[in-house]
mmCIF file of C-alpha atoms and ligand atoms in Angstrom:
data_model
loop_
_atom_site.group_PDB
_atom_site.id
_atom_site.type_symbol
_atom_site.label_atom_id
_atom_site.label_comp_id
_atom_site.label_asym_id
_atom_site.label_seq_id
_atom_site.Cartn_x
_atom_site.Cartn_y
_atom_site.Cartn_z
ATOM 1 C CA MET A 1 146.311 180.785 99.737
ATOM 2 C CA GLY A 2 143.488 178.337 98.878
ATOM 3 C CA ALA A 3 143.852 179.426 95.251
ATOM 4 C CA ASP A 4 147.182 177.606 95.189
ATOM 5 C CA LEU A 5 145.353 174.301 95.562
ATOM 6 C CA GLU A 6 144.655 172.327 92.433
ATOM 7 C CA ARG A 7 142.283 169.834 93.986
ATOM 8 C CA VAL A 8 140.753 169.536 97.443
ATOM 9 C CA LEU A 9 140.995 165.971 98.740
ATOM 10 C CA VAL A 10 139.437 166.482 102.156
ATOM 11 C CA THR A 11 137.210 169.438 102.975
ATOM 12 C CA GLU A 12 137.061 171.372 106.217
ATOM 13 C CA ASP A 13 133.646 169.872 107.035
ATOM 14 C CA GLU A 14 134.869 166.347 106.362
ATOM 15 C CA ILE A 15 137.874 166.871 108.610
ATOM 16 C CA GLN A 16 135.837 168.270 111.472
ATOM 17 C CA ALA A 17 133.145 165.578 111.229
ATOM 18 C CA LYS A 18 135.761 162.841 111.210
ATOM 19 C CA LEU A 19 137.640 164.292 114.162
ATOM 20 C CA ALA A 20 134.393 164.479 116.147
ATOM 21 C CA GLU A 21 133.803 160.777 115.403
ATOM 22 C CA LEU A 22 137.351 159.821 116.337
ATOM 23 C CA ALA A 23 137.177 161.889 119.518
ATOM 24 C CA GLU A 24 134.103 159.938 120.680
ATOM 25 C CA GLU A 25 135.804 156.597 120.017
ATOM 26 C CA ILE A 26 138.992 157.728 121.717
ATOM 27 C CA ALA A 27 137.128 158.983 124.777
ATOM 28 C CA GLN A 28 135.370 155.615 125.097
ATOM 29 C CA GLU A 29 138.630 153.720 124.727
ATOM 30 C CA TYR A 30 140.427 155.770 127.388
ATOM 31 C CA ALA A 31 137.617 156.331 129.892
ATOM 32 C CA GLY A 32 139.077 156.030 133.379
ATOM 33 C CA LYS A 33 142.609 155.708 132.018
ATOM 34 C CA ASP A 34 145.600 157.983 132.405
ATOM 35 C CA LEU A 35 145.670 159.285 128.816
ATOM 36 C CA LEU A 36 148.454 161.459 127.424
ATOM 37 C CA LEU A 37 148.205 162.955 123.940
ATOM 38 C CA VAL A 38 151.570 163.251 122.191
ATOM 39 C CA GLY A 39 151.678 165.473 119.115
ATOM 40 C CA VAL A 40 154.430 165.323 116.510
ATOM 41 C CA LEU A 41 155.582 168.814 115.573
ATOM 42 C CA LYS A 42 154.905 170.565 113.384
ATOM 43 C CA GLY A 43 152.368 168.874 111.154
ATOM 44 C CA ALA A 44 150.142 167.603 113.945
ATOM 45 C CA VAL A 45 149.309 170.978 115.466
ATOM 46 C CA MET A 46 145.979 171.379 113.667
ATOM 47 C CA VAL A 47 144.832 167.816 114.313
ATOM 48 C CA MET A 48 145.825 168.145 117.941
ATOM 49 C CA ALA A 49 143.996 171.448 118.391
ATOM 50 C CA ASP A 50 140.747 170.237 116.847
ATOM 51 C CA LEU A 51 140.832 166.681 118.208
ATOM 52 C CA LEU A 52 141.506 167.978 121.712
ATOM 53 C CA ARG A 53 138.576 170.388 121.503
ATOM 54 C CA ALA A 54 136.302 167.627 120.177
ATOM 55 C CA LEU A 55 137.346 165.227 122.936
ATOM 56 C CA PRO A 56 134.601 164.853 125.548
ATOM 57 C CA MET A 57 137.190 164.384 128.298
ATOM 58 C CA THR A 58 140.210 166.295 129.479
ATOM 59 C CA ALA A 59 143.695 165.022 128.739
ATOM 60 C CA PRO A 60 147.192 166.453 129.012
ATOM 61 C CA VAL A 61 149.182 167.209 125.867
ATOM 62 C CA ASP A 62 152.885 166.883 125.189
ATOM 63 C CA TRP A 63 154.943 167.359 122.025
ATOM 64 C CA MET A 64 157.866 165.793 120.246
ATOM 65 C CA ALA A 65 159.800 167.189 117.323
ATOM 66 C CA VAL A 66 161.912 164.857 115.224
ATOM 67 C CA SER A 67 164.017 165.118 112.127
ATOM 68 C CA SER A 68 165.490 162.602 109.743
ATOM 69 C CA TYR A 69 169.277 162.400 109.729
ATOM 70 C CA GLY A 70 170.660 164.453 106.853
ATOM 71 C CA SER A 71 168.203 166.323 104.708
ATOM 72 C CA GLY A 72 167.458 164.209 101.666
ATOM 73 C CA THR A 73 167.510 160.952 103.545
ATOM 74 C CA LYS A 74 164.015 160.855 104.898
ATOM 75 C CA SER A 75 163.632 157.328 103.599
ATOM 76 C CA SER A 76 166.489 156.123 105.781
ATOM 77 C CA GLY A 77 164.109 155.947 108.718
ATOM 78 C CA VAL A 78 166.878 157.171 110.987
ATOM 79 C CA VAL A 79 165.391 159.827 113.165
ATOM 80 C CA ARG A 80 166.822 162.276 115.639
ATOM 81 C CA ILE A 81 164.919 163.992 118.420
ATOM 82 C CA LEU A 82 164.873 167.794 118.098
ATOM 83 C CA LYS A 83 162.553 168.263 121.053
ATOM 84 C CA ASP A 84 161.777 165.491 123.467
ATOM 85 C CA LEU A 85 158.691 165.115 125.627
ATOM 86 C CA ASP A 86 158.652 167.338 128.693
ATOM 87 C CA ALA A 87 157.650 164.581 131.068
ATOM 88 C CA ASP A 88 158.131 160.910 131.873
ATOM 89 C CA ILE A 89 155.475 158.680 130.295
ATOM 90 C CA SER A 90 155.937 155.525 132.332
ATOM 91 C CA GLY A 91 152.568 154.069 133.282
ATOM 92 C CA LYS A 92 150.685 156.404 130.977
ATOM 93 C CA HIS A 93 148.401 155.496 128.098
ATOM 94 C CA VAL A 94 150.071 157.368 125.250
ATOM 95 C CA LEU A 95 148.148 158.340 122.142
ATOM 96 C CA ILE A 96 150.394 159.681 119.381
ATOM 97 C CA VAL A 97 148.620 162.310 117.288
ATOM 98 C CA GLU A 98 149.785 162.752 113.688
ATOM 99 C CA ASP A 99 148.651 164.542 110.558
ATOM 100 C CA ILE A 100 149.806 161.899 108.090
ATOM 101 C CA VAL A 101 151.381 158.476 107.770
ATOM 102 C CA ASP A 102 153.304 158.533 104.521
ATOM 103 C CA SER A 103 156.161 155.997 104.356
ATOM 104 C CA GLY A 104 155.449 155.175 107.998
ATOM 105 C CA LEU A 105 159.103 155.593 108.935
ATOM 106 C CA THR A 106 158.608 158.557 111.259
ATOM 107 C CA LEU A 107 155.843 156.928 113.244
ATOM 108 C CA SER A 108 157.386 153.501 113.458
ATOM 109 C CA TRP A 109 160.510 155.076 114.916
ATOM 110 C CA ILE A 110 158.590 157.304 117.341
ATOM 111 C CA ARG A 111 156.398 154.447 118.439
ATOM 112 C CA ALA A 112 159.382 152.201 119.186
ATOM 113 C CA ASN A 113 161.096 155.044 120.995
ATOM 114 C CA LEU A 114 158.075 155.764 123.198
ATOM 115 C CA GLU A 115 157.425 152.073 123.846
ATOM 116 C CA SER A 116 160.923 151.756 125.286
ATOM 117 C CA ARG A 117 159.935 154.221 128.036
ATOM 118 C CA ARG A 118 157.567 151.771 129.714
ATOM 119 C CA PRO A 119 154.219 153.451 129.099
ATOM 120 C CA ALA A 120 151.035 151.487 129.867
ATOM 121 C CA SER A 121 150.185 151.552 126.150
ATOM 122 C CA VAL A 122 151.011 153.343 122.905
ATOM 123 C CA GLU A 123 148.469 153.880 120.147
ATOM 124 C CA ILE A 124 148.333 156.159 117.117
ATOM 125 C CA VAL A 125 145.687 158.414 115.636
ATOM 126 C CA THR A 126 146.328 160.050 112.275
ATOM 127 C CA LEU A 127 144.115 162.225 110.157
ATOM 128 C CA LEU A 128 145.587 160.959 106.886
ATOM 129 C CA ARG A 129 147.328 157.871 105.611
ATOM 130 C CA LYS A 130 148.803 157.018 102.205
ATOM 131 C CA PRO A 131 148.555 153.231 101.957
ATOM 132 C CA GLU A 132 150.421 153.150 98.627
ATOM 133 C CA ALA A 133 153.420 154.976 100.100
ATOM 134 C CA ALA A 134 154.009 152.598 103.016
ATOM 135 C CA LYS A 135 157.611 151.450 103.410
ATOM 136 C CA VAL A 136 156.990 149.920 106.803
ATOM 137 C CA GLU A 137 153.758 148.721 108.304
ATOM 138 C CA VAL A 138 152.645 150.812 111.227
ATOM 139 C CA ASP A 139 149.794 149.655 113.395
ATOM 140 C CA VAL A 140 147.566 152.733 113.446
ATOM 141 C CA LYS A 141 144.479 152.402 115.596
ATOM 142 C CA TRP A 142 142.540 155.380 114.263
ATOM 143 C CA VAL A 143 142.790 156.704 110.696
ATOM 144 C CA GLY A 144 140.717 159.610 109.457
ATOM 145 C CA PHE A 145 141.153 159.228 105.704
ATOM 146 C CA ASP A 146 143.154 157.026 103.373
ATOM 147 C CA ILE A 147 144.324 159.167 100.474
ATOM 148 C CA PRO A 148 146.146 158.481 97.194
ATOM 149 C CA ASN A 149 149.912 158.748 96.972
ATOM 150 C CA GLU A 150 150.029 162.408 95.945
ATOM 151 C CA PHE A 151 151.802 165.356 97.534
ATOM 152 C CA VAL A 152 149.269 167.137 99.717
ATOM 153 C CA VAL A 153 149.306 170.268 101.836
ATOM 154 C CA GLY A 154 147.047 172.025 104.288
ATOM 155 C CA TYR A 155 145.692 171.413 107.770
ATOM 156 C CA GLY A 156 149.202 171.196 109.197
ATOM 157 C CA LEU A 157 150.883 169.698 106.137
ATOM 158 C CA ASP A 158 153.462 171.916 104.476
ATOM 159 C CA TYR A 159 155.241 172.529 101.244
ATOM 160 C CA ASP A 160 158.537 174.143 102.242
ATOM 161 C CA GLU A 161 156.907 175.216 105.533
ATOM 162 C CA GLN A 162 154.017 176.962 103.737
ATOM 163 C CA TYR A 163 150.294 176.158 103.556
ATOM 164 C CA ARG A 164 149.970 174.629 107.019
ATOM 165 C CA GLY A 165 147.135 177.049 107.765
ATOM 166 C CA LEU A 166 144.761 175.844 105.065
ATOM 167 C CA ARG A 167 141.569 174.434 106.568
ATOM 168 C CA GLN A 168 141.335 171.698 103.948
ATOM 169 C CA VAL A 169 143.773 169.178 102.502
ATOM 170 C CA GLY A 170 144.596 169.246 98.822
ATOM 171 C CA THR A 171 147.150 168.995 96.058
ATOM 172 C CA LEU A 172 149.131 172.043 94.985
ATOM 173 C CA ALA A 173 148.666 173.676 91.620
ATOM 174 C CA PRO A 174 151.671 173.270 89.289
ATOM 175 C CA HIS A 175 152.352 177.042 89.213
ATOM 176 C CA VAL A 176 153.399 176.890 92.871
ATOM 177 C CA TYR A 177 156.379 174.696 92.052
ATOM 178 C CA SER A 178 157.662 176.792 89.183
HETATM 179 C C1 PRP B 201 155.667 164.867 107.830
HETATM 180 C C2 PRP B 201 154.340 164.519 108.466
HETATM 181 C C3 PRP B 201 154.659 163.286 109.275
HETATM 182 C C4 PRP B 201 155.742 162.618 108.450
HETATM 183 C C5 PRP B 201 155.184 161.469 107.684
HETATM 184 O O1 PRP B 201 156.438 165.549 108.781
HETATM 185 O O2 PRP B 201 153.880 165.566 109.302
HETATM 186 O O3 PRP B 201 155.152 163.628 110.537
HETATM 187 O O4 PRP B 201 156.241 163.610 107.517
HETATM 188 O O5 PRP B 201 156.148 160.926 106.808
HETATM 189 P P1 PRP B 201 156.643 159.428 106.878
HETATM 190 O O6 PRP B 201 155.456 158.542 107.192
HETATM 191 O O7 PRP B 201 157.176 159.198 105.483
HETATM 192 O O8 PRP B 201 157.715 159.317 107.893
HETATM 193 P P2 PRP B 201 157.756 166.359 108.361
HETATM 194 O O9 PRP B 201 158.932 165.472 108.583
HETATM 195 O O10 PRP B 201 157.572 166.942 107.005
HETATM 196 O O11 PRP B 201 157.834 167.504 109.443
HETATM 197 P P3 PRP B 201 156.684 168.580 109.776
HETATM 198 O O12 PRP B 201 155.615 167.861 110.519
HETATM 199 O O13 PRP B 201 157.372 169.590 110.610
HETATM 200 O O14 PRP B 201 156.195 169.135 108.457
HETATM 201 MN MN1 MN B 202 155.317 165.793 110.804
HETATM 202 MG MG1 MG B 203 156.737 168.584 106.554
#
């Protein structure tokens, strides 16, 4: 599976070290607060699993799954909820956990949607961000790595639902596409 990568952009060690750092900062920020981690299915599962285990405090986890309207219209920014949160978030300090901010459309929509539910606060942590791909500005409090605007897979990120299980993040070799 790793042989299908052309170039590794972020190694397993780099990911884990960064998540440990972020977990410390997050724990300080939310000490004594009613924190709820909200993961965005499916890409965020790896970040959630490792961030949660690195977090020196306990916090509940909930999940959302969203999809863009139509299939090829991801850039429309119109999103539909496939799976909503299980519980009410009013009064809670919500931290959205994502694998990547690409155009920013998914997160800006999710953030606005969650903010309308009267939480105490909404912040975002993402492992990856592609600054050059931004179509909307999203205020992301914690970013693991800024990466170039290339198609990447691994550590939750898929190509046609494959490669999510890779422990590193990288670009795919050309032979995979053909
Ligand atoms: C990917 C990724 C982010 C989103 C980022 O999810 O996991 O959630 O796209 O893109 P954006 O910033 O351009 O909106 P995807 O929709 O592929 O679903 P998945 O997590 O199930 O792979
Ligand atoms: Mn996703
Ligand atoms: Mg995807």
